Short mmCIF file of N, CA, C and O in Angstrom, two decimals:
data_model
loop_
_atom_site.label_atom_id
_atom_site.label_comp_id
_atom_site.label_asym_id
_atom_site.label_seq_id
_atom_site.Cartn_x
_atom_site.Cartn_y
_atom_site.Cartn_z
N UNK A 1 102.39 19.87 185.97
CA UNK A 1 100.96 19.69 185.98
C UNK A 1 100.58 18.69 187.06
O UNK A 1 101.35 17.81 187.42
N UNK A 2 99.17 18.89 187.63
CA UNK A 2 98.74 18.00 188.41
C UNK A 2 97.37 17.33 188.21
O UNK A 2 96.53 17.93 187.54
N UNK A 3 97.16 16.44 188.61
CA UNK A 3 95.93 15.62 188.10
C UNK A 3 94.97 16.11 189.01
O UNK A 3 95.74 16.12 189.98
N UNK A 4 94.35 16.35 189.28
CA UNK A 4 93.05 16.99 190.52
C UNK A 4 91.62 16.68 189.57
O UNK A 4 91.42 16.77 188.36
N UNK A 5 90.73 16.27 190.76
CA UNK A 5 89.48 16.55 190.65
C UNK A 5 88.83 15.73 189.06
O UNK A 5 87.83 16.09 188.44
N UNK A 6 89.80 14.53 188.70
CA UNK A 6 89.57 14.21 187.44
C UNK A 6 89.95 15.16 185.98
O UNK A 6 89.39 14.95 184.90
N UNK A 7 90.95 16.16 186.17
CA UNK A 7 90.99 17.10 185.25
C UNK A 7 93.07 17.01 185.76
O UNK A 7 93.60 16.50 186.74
N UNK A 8 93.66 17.70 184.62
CA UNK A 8 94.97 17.94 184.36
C UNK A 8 94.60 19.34 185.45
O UNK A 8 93.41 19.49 185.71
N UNK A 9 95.45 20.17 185.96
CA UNK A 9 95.56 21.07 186.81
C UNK A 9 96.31 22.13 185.87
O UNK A 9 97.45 21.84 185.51
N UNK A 10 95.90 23.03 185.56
CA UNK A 10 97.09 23.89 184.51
C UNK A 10 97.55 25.20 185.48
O UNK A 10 96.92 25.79 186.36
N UNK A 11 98.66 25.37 185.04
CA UNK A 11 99.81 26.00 185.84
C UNK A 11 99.35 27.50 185.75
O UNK A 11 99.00 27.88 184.64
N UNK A 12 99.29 28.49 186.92
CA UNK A 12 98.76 29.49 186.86
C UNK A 12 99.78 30.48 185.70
O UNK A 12 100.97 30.75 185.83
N UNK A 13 98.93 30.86 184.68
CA UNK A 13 100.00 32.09 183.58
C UNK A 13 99.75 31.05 182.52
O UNK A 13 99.60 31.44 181.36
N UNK A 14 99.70 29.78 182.81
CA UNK A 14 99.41 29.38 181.64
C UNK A 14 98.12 28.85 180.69
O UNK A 14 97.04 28.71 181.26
N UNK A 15 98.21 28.60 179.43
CA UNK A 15 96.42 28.03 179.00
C UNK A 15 97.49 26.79 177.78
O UNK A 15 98.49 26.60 177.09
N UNK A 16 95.88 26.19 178.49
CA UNK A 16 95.98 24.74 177.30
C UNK A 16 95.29 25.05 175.95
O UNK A 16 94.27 25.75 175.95
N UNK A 17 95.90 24.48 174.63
CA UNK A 17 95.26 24.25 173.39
C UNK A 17 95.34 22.89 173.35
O UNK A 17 96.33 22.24 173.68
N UNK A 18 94.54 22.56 173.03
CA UNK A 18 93.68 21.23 172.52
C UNK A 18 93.46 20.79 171.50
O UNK A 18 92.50 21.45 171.09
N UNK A 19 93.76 19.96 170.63
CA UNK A 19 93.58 19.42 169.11
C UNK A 19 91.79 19.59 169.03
O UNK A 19 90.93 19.48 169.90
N UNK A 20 91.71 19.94 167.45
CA UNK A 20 90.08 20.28 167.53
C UNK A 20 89.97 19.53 165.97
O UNK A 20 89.13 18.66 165.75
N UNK A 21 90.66 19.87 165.25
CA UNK A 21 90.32 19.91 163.36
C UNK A 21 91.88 19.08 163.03
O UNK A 21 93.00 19.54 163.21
N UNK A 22 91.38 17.31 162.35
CA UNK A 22 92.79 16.68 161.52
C UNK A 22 92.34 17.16 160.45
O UNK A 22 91.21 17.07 159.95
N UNK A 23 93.93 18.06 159.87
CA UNK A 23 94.24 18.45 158.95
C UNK A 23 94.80 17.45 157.49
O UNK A 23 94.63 17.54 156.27
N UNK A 24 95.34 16.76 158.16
CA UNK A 24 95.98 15.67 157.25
C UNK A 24 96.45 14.88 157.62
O UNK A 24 97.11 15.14 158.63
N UNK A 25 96.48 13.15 157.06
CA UNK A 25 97.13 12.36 157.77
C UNK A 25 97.41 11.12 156.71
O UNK A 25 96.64 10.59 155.90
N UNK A 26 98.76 10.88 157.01
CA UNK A 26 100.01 10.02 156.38
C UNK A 26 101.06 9.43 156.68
O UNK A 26 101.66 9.58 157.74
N UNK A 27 101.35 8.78 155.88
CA UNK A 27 102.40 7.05 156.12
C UNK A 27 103.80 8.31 156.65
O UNK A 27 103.84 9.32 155.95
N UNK A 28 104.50 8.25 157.40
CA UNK A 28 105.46 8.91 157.77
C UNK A 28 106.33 8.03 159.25
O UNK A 28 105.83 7.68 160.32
N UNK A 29 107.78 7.90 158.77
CA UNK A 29 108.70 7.15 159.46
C UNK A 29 108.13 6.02 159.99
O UNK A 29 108.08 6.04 161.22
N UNK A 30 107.80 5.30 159.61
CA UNK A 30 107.52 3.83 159.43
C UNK A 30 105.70 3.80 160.22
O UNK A 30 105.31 2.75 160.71
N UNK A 31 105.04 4.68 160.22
CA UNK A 31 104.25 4.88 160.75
C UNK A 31 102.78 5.56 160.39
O UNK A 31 102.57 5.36 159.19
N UNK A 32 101.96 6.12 160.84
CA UNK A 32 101.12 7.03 160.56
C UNK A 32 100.81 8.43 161.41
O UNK A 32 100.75 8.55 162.64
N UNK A 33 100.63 9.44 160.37
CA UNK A 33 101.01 10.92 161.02
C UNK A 33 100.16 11.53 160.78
O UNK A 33 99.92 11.65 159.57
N UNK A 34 99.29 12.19 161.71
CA UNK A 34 98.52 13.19 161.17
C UNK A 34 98.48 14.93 162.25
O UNK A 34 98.35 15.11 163.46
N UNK A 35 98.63 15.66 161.40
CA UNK A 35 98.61 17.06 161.55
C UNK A 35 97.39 17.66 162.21
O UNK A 35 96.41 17.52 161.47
N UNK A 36 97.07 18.37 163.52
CA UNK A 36 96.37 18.44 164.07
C UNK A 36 96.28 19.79 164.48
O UNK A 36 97.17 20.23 165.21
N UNK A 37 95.33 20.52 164.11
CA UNK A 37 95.32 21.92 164.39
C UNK A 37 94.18 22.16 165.60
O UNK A 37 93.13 21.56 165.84
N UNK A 38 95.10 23.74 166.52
CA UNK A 38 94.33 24.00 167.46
C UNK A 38 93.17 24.79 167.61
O UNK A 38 92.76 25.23 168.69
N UNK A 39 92.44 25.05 166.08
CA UNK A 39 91.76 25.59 166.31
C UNK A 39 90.64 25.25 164.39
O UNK A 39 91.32 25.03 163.38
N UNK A 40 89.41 25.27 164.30
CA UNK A 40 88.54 24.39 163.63
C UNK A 40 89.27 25.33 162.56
O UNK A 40 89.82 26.41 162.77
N UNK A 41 89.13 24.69 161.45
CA UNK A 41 90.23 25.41 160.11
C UNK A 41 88.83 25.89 158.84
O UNK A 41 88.87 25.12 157.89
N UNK A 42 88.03 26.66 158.75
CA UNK A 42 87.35 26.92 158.16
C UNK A 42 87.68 28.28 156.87
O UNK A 42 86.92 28.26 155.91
N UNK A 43 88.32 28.93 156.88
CA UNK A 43 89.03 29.49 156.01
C UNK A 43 90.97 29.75 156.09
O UNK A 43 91.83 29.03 156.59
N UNK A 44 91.07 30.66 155.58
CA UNK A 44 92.55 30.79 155.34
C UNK A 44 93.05 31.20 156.41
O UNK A 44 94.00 30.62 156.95
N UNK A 45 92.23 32.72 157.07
CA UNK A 45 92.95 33.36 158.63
C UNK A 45 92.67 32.21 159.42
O UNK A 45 93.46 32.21 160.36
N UNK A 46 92.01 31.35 159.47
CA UNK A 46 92.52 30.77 161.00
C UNK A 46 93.30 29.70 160.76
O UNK A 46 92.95 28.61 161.21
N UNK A 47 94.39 29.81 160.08
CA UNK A 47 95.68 29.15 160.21
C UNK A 47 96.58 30.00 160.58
O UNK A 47 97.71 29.55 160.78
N UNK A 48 96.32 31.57 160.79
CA UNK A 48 97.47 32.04 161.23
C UNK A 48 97.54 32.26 162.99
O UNK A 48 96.61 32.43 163.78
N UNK A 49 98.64 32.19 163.18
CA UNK A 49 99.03 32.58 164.82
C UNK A 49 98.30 31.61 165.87
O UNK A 49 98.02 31.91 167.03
N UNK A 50 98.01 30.14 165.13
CA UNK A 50 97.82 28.71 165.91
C UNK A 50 98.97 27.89 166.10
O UNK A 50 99.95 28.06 165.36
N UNK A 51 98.98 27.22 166.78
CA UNK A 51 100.22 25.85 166.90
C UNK A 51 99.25 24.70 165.92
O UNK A 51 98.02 24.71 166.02
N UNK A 52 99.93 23.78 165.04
CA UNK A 52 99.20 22.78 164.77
C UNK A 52 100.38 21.62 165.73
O UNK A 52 101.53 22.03 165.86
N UNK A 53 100.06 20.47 166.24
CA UNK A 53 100.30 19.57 166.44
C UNK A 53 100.39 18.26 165.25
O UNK A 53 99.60 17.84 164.40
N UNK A 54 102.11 17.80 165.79
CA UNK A 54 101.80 16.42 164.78
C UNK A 54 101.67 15.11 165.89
O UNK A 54 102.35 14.94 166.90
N UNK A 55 100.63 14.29 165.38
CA UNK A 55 100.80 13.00 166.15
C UNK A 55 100.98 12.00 165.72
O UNK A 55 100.04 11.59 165.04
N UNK A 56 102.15 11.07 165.83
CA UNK A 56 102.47 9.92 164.89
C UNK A 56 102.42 8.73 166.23
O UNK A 56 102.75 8.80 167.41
N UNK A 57 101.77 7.55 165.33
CA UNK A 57 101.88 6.30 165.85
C UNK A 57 102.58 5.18 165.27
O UNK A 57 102.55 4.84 164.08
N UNK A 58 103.19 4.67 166.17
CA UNK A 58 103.91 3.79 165.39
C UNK A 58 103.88 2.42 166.41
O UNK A 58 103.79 2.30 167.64
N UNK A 59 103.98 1.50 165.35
CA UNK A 59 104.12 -0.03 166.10
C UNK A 59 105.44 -0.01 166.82
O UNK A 59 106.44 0.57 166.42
N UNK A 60 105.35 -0.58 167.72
CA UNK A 60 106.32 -1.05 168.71
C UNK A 60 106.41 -1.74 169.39
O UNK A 60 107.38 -1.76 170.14
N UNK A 61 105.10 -2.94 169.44
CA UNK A 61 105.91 -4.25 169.85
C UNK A 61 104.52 -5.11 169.49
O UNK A 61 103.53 -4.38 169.38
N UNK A 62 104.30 -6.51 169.31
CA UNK A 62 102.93 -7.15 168.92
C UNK A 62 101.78 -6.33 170.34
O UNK A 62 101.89 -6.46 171.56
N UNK A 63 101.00 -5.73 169.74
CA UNK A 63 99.95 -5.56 170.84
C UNK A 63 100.34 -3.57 171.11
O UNK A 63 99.33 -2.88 171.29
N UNK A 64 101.05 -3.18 171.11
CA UNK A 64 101.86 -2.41 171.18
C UNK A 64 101.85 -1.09 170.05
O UNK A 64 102.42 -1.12 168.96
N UNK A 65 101.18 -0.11 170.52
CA UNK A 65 101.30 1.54 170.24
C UNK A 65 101.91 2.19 170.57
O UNK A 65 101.79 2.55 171.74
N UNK A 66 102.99 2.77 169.70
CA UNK A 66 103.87 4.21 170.56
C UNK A 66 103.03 4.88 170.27
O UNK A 66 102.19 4.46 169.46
N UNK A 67 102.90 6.62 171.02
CA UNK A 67 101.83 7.68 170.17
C UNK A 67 103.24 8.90 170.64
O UNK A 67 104.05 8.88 171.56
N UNK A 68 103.04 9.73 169.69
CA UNK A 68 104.39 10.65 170.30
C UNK A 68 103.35 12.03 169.63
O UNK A 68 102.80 11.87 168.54
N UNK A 69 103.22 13.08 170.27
CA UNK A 69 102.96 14.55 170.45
C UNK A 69 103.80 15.44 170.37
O UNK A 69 104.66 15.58 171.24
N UNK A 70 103.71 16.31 169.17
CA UNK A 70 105.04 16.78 168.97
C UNK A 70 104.55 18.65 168.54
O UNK A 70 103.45 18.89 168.04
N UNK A 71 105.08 19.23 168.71
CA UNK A 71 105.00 20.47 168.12
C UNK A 71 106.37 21.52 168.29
O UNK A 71 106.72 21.70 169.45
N UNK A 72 107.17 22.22 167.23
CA UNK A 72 108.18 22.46 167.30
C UNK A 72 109.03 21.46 167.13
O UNK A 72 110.00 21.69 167.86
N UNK A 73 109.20 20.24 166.42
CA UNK A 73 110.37 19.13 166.82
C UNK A 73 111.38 19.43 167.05
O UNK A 73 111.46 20.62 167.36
N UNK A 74 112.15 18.96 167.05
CA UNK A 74 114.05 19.03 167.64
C UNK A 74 114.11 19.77 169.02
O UNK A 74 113.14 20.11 169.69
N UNK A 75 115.74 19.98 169.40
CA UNK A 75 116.27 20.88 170.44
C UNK A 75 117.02 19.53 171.27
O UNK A 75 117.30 18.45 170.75
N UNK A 76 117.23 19.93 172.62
CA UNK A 76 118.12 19.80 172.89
C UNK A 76 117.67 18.04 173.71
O UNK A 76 116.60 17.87 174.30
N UNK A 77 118.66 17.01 173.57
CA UNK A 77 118.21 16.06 174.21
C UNK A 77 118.77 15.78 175.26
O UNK A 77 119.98 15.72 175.49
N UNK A 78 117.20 15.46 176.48
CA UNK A 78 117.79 15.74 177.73
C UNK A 78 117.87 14.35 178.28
O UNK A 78 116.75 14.28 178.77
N UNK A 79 118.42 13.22 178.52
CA UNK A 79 118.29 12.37 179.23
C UNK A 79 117.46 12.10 180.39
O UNK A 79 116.74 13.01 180.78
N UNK A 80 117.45 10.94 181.03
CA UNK A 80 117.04 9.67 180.14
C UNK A 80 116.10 9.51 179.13
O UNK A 80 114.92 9.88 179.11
N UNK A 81 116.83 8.85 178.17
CA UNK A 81 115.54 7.89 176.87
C UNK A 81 116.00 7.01 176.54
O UNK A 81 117.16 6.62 176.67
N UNK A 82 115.10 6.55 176.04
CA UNK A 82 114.60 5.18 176.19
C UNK A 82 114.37 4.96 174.55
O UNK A 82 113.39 5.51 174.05
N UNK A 83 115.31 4.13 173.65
CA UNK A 83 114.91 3.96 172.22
C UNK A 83 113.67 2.59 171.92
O UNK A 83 113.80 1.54 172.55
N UNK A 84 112.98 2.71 171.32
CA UNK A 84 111.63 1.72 171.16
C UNK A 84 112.29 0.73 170.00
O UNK A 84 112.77 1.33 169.04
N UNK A 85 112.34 -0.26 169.98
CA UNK A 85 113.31 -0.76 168.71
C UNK A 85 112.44 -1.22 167.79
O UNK A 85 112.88 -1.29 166.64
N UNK A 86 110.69 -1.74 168.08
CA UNK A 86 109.66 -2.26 167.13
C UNK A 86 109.65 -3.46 167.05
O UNK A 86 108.72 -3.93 166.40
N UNK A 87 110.84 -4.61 167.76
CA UNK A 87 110.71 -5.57 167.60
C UNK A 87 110.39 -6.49 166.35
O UNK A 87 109.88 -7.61 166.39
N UNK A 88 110.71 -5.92 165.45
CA UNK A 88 110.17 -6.35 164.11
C UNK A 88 109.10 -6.24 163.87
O UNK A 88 108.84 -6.66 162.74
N UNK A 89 107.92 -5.69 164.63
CA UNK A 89 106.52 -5.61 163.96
C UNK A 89 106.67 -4.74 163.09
O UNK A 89 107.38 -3.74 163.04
N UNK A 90 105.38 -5.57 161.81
CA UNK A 90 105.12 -4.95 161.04
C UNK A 90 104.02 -4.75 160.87
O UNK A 90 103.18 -5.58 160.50
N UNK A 91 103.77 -3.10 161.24
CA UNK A 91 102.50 -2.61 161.25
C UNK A 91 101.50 -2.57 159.76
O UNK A 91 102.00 -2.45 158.64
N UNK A 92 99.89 -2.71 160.03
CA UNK A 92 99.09 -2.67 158.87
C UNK A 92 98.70 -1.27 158.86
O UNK A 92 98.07 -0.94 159.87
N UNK A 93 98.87 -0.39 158.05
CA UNK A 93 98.57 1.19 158.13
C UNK A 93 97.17 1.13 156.78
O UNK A 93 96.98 0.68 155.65
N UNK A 94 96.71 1.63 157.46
CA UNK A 94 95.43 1.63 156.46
C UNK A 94 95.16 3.10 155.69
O UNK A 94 95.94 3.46 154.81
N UNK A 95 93.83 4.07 156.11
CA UNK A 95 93.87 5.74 155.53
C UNK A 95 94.23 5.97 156.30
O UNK A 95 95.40 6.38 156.34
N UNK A 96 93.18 5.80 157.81
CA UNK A 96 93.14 6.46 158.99
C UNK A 96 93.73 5.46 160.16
O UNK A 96 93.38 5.74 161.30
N UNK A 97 94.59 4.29 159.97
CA UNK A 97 94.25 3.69 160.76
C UNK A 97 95.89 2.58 160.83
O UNK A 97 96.60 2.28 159.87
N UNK A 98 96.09 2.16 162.43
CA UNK A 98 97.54 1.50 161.99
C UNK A 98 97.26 0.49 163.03
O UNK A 98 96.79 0.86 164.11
N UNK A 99 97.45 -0.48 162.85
CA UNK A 99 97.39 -2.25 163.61
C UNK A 99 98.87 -2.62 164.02
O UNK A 99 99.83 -2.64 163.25
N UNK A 100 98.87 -2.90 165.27
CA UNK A 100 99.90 -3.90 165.69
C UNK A 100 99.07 -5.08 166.18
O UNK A 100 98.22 -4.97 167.05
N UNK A 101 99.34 -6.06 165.63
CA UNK A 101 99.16 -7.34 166.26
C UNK A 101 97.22 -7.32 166.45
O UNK A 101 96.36 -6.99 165.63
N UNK A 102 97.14 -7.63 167.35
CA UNK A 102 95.58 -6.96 167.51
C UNK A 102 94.69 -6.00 167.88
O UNK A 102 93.46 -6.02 167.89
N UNK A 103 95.85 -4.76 168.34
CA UNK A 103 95.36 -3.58 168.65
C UNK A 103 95.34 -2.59 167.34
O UNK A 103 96.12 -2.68 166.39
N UNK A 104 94.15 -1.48 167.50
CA UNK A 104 94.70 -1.07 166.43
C UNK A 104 94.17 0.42 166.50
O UNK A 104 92.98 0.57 166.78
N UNK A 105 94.93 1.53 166.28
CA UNK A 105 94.64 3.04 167.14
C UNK A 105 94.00 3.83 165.40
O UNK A 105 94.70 3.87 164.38
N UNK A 106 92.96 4.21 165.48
CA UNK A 106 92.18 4.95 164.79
C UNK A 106 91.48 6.23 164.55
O UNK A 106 90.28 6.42 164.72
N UNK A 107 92.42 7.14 164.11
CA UNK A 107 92.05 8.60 164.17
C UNK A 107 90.55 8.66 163.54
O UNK A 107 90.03 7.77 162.86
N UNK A 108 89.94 10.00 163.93
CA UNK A 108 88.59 10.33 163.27
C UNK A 108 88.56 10.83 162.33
O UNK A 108 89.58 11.39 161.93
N UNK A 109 87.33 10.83 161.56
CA UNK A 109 87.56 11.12 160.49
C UNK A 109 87.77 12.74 159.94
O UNK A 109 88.46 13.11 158.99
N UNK A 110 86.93 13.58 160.89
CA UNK A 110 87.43 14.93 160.63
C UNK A 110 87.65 15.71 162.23
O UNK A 110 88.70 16.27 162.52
N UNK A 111 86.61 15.64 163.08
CA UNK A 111 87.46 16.28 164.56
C UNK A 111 88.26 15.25 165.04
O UNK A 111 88.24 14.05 164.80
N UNK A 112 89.02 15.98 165.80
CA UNK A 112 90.22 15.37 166.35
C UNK A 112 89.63 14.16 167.23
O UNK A 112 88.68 14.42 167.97
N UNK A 113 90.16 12.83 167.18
CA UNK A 113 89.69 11.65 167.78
C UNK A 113 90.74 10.68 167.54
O UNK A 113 91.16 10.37 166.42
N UNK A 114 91.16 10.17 168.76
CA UNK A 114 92.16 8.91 168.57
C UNK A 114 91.56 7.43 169.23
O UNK A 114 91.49 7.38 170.46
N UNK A 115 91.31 6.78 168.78
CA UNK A 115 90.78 5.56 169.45
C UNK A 115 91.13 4.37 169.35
O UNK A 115 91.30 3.91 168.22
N UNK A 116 91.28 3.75 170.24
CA UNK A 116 92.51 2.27 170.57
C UNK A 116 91.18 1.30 170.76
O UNK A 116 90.29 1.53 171.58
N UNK A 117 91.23 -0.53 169.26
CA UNK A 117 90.59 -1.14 169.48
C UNK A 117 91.32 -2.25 169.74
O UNK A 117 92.49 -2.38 169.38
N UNK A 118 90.56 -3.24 170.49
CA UNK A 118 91.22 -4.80 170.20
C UNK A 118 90.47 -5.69 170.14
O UNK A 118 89.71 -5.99 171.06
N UNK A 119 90.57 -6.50 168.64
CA UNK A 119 89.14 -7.22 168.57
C UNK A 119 87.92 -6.71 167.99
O UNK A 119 87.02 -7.42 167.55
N UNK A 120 87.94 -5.54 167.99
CA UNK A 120 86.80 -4.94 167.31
C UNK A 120 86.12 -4.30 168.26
O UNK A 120 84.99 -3.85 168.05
N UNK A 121 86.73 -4.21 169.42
CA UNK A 121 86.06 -3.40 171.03
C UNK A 121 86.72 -2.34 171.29
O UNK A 121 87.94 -2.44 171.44
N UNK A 122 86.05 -1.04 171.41
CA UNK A 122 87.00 0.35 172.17
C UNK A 122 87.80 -0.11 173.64
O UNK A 122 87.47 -0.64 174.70
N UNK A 123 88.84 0.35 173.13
CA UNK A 123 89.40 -0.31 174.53
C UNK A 123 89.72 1.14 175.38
O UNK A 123 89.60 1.21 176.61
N UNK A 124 90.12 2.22 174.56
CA UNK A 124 89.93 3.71 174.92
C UNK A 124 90.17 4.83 173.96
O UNK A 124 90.98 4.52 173.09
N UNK A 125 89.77 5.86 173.89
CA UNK A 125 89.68 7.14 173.01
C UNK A 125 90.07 7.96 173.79
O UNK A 125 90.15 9.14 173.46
#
């Protein structure tokens, strides 16, 4: 992918899905997780033949958000990586919501929205 014109550049043959509707979201591997579907979930058929996305955040260092995007997990690991160790923080996980130190990343409450505060100021969404 390439960055152009203020926009991601998508690869010709291919199309982007986009998180639209959180499905659910919970305390998972030391963190908070929520399930993110690509398309608005208003009855039963439109859960079929979508990708949902999971996105978990987790503390990883005072001040400090991992965010990891995942769909399909596992397969094959390709080098280099890089393990996050957390430094001992211990994150405050709230419904929607997980604090390191004084940052603190806050999903929406029903469309998809992630937003990073510090202090009580958007620092970005």
């Amino acid at each position: 992918m390439k960055f152009t014109a203020g926009y991601w550049a998508v690869r010709p043959g291919f199309s982007l899905l986009r998180g639209l509707h959180i499905v659910d979201v919970r305390e998972e591997e030391g963190g908070l997780a929520a399930l993110v579907s690509t398309k608005r979930i208003e009855g039963r058929g439109d859960t079929l033949n979508r990708p949902v996305l999971r996105v978990l955040l987790r503390a990883v260092a005072e001040g400090v958000i991992g965010v990891t995007v995942s769909h399909h997990r596992g397969g094959v690991d390709r080098p280099p990586a890089f393990t996050l160790t957390g430094d001992g923080v211990v994150p405050q996980i709230g419904e929607r919501h997980l604090t390191a130190g004084s940052l603190t990343a806050r999903f929406a409450a029903d469309e998809w929205g992630l937003t990073f505060e510090e202090g009580g100021r958007v620092v970005t969404s």
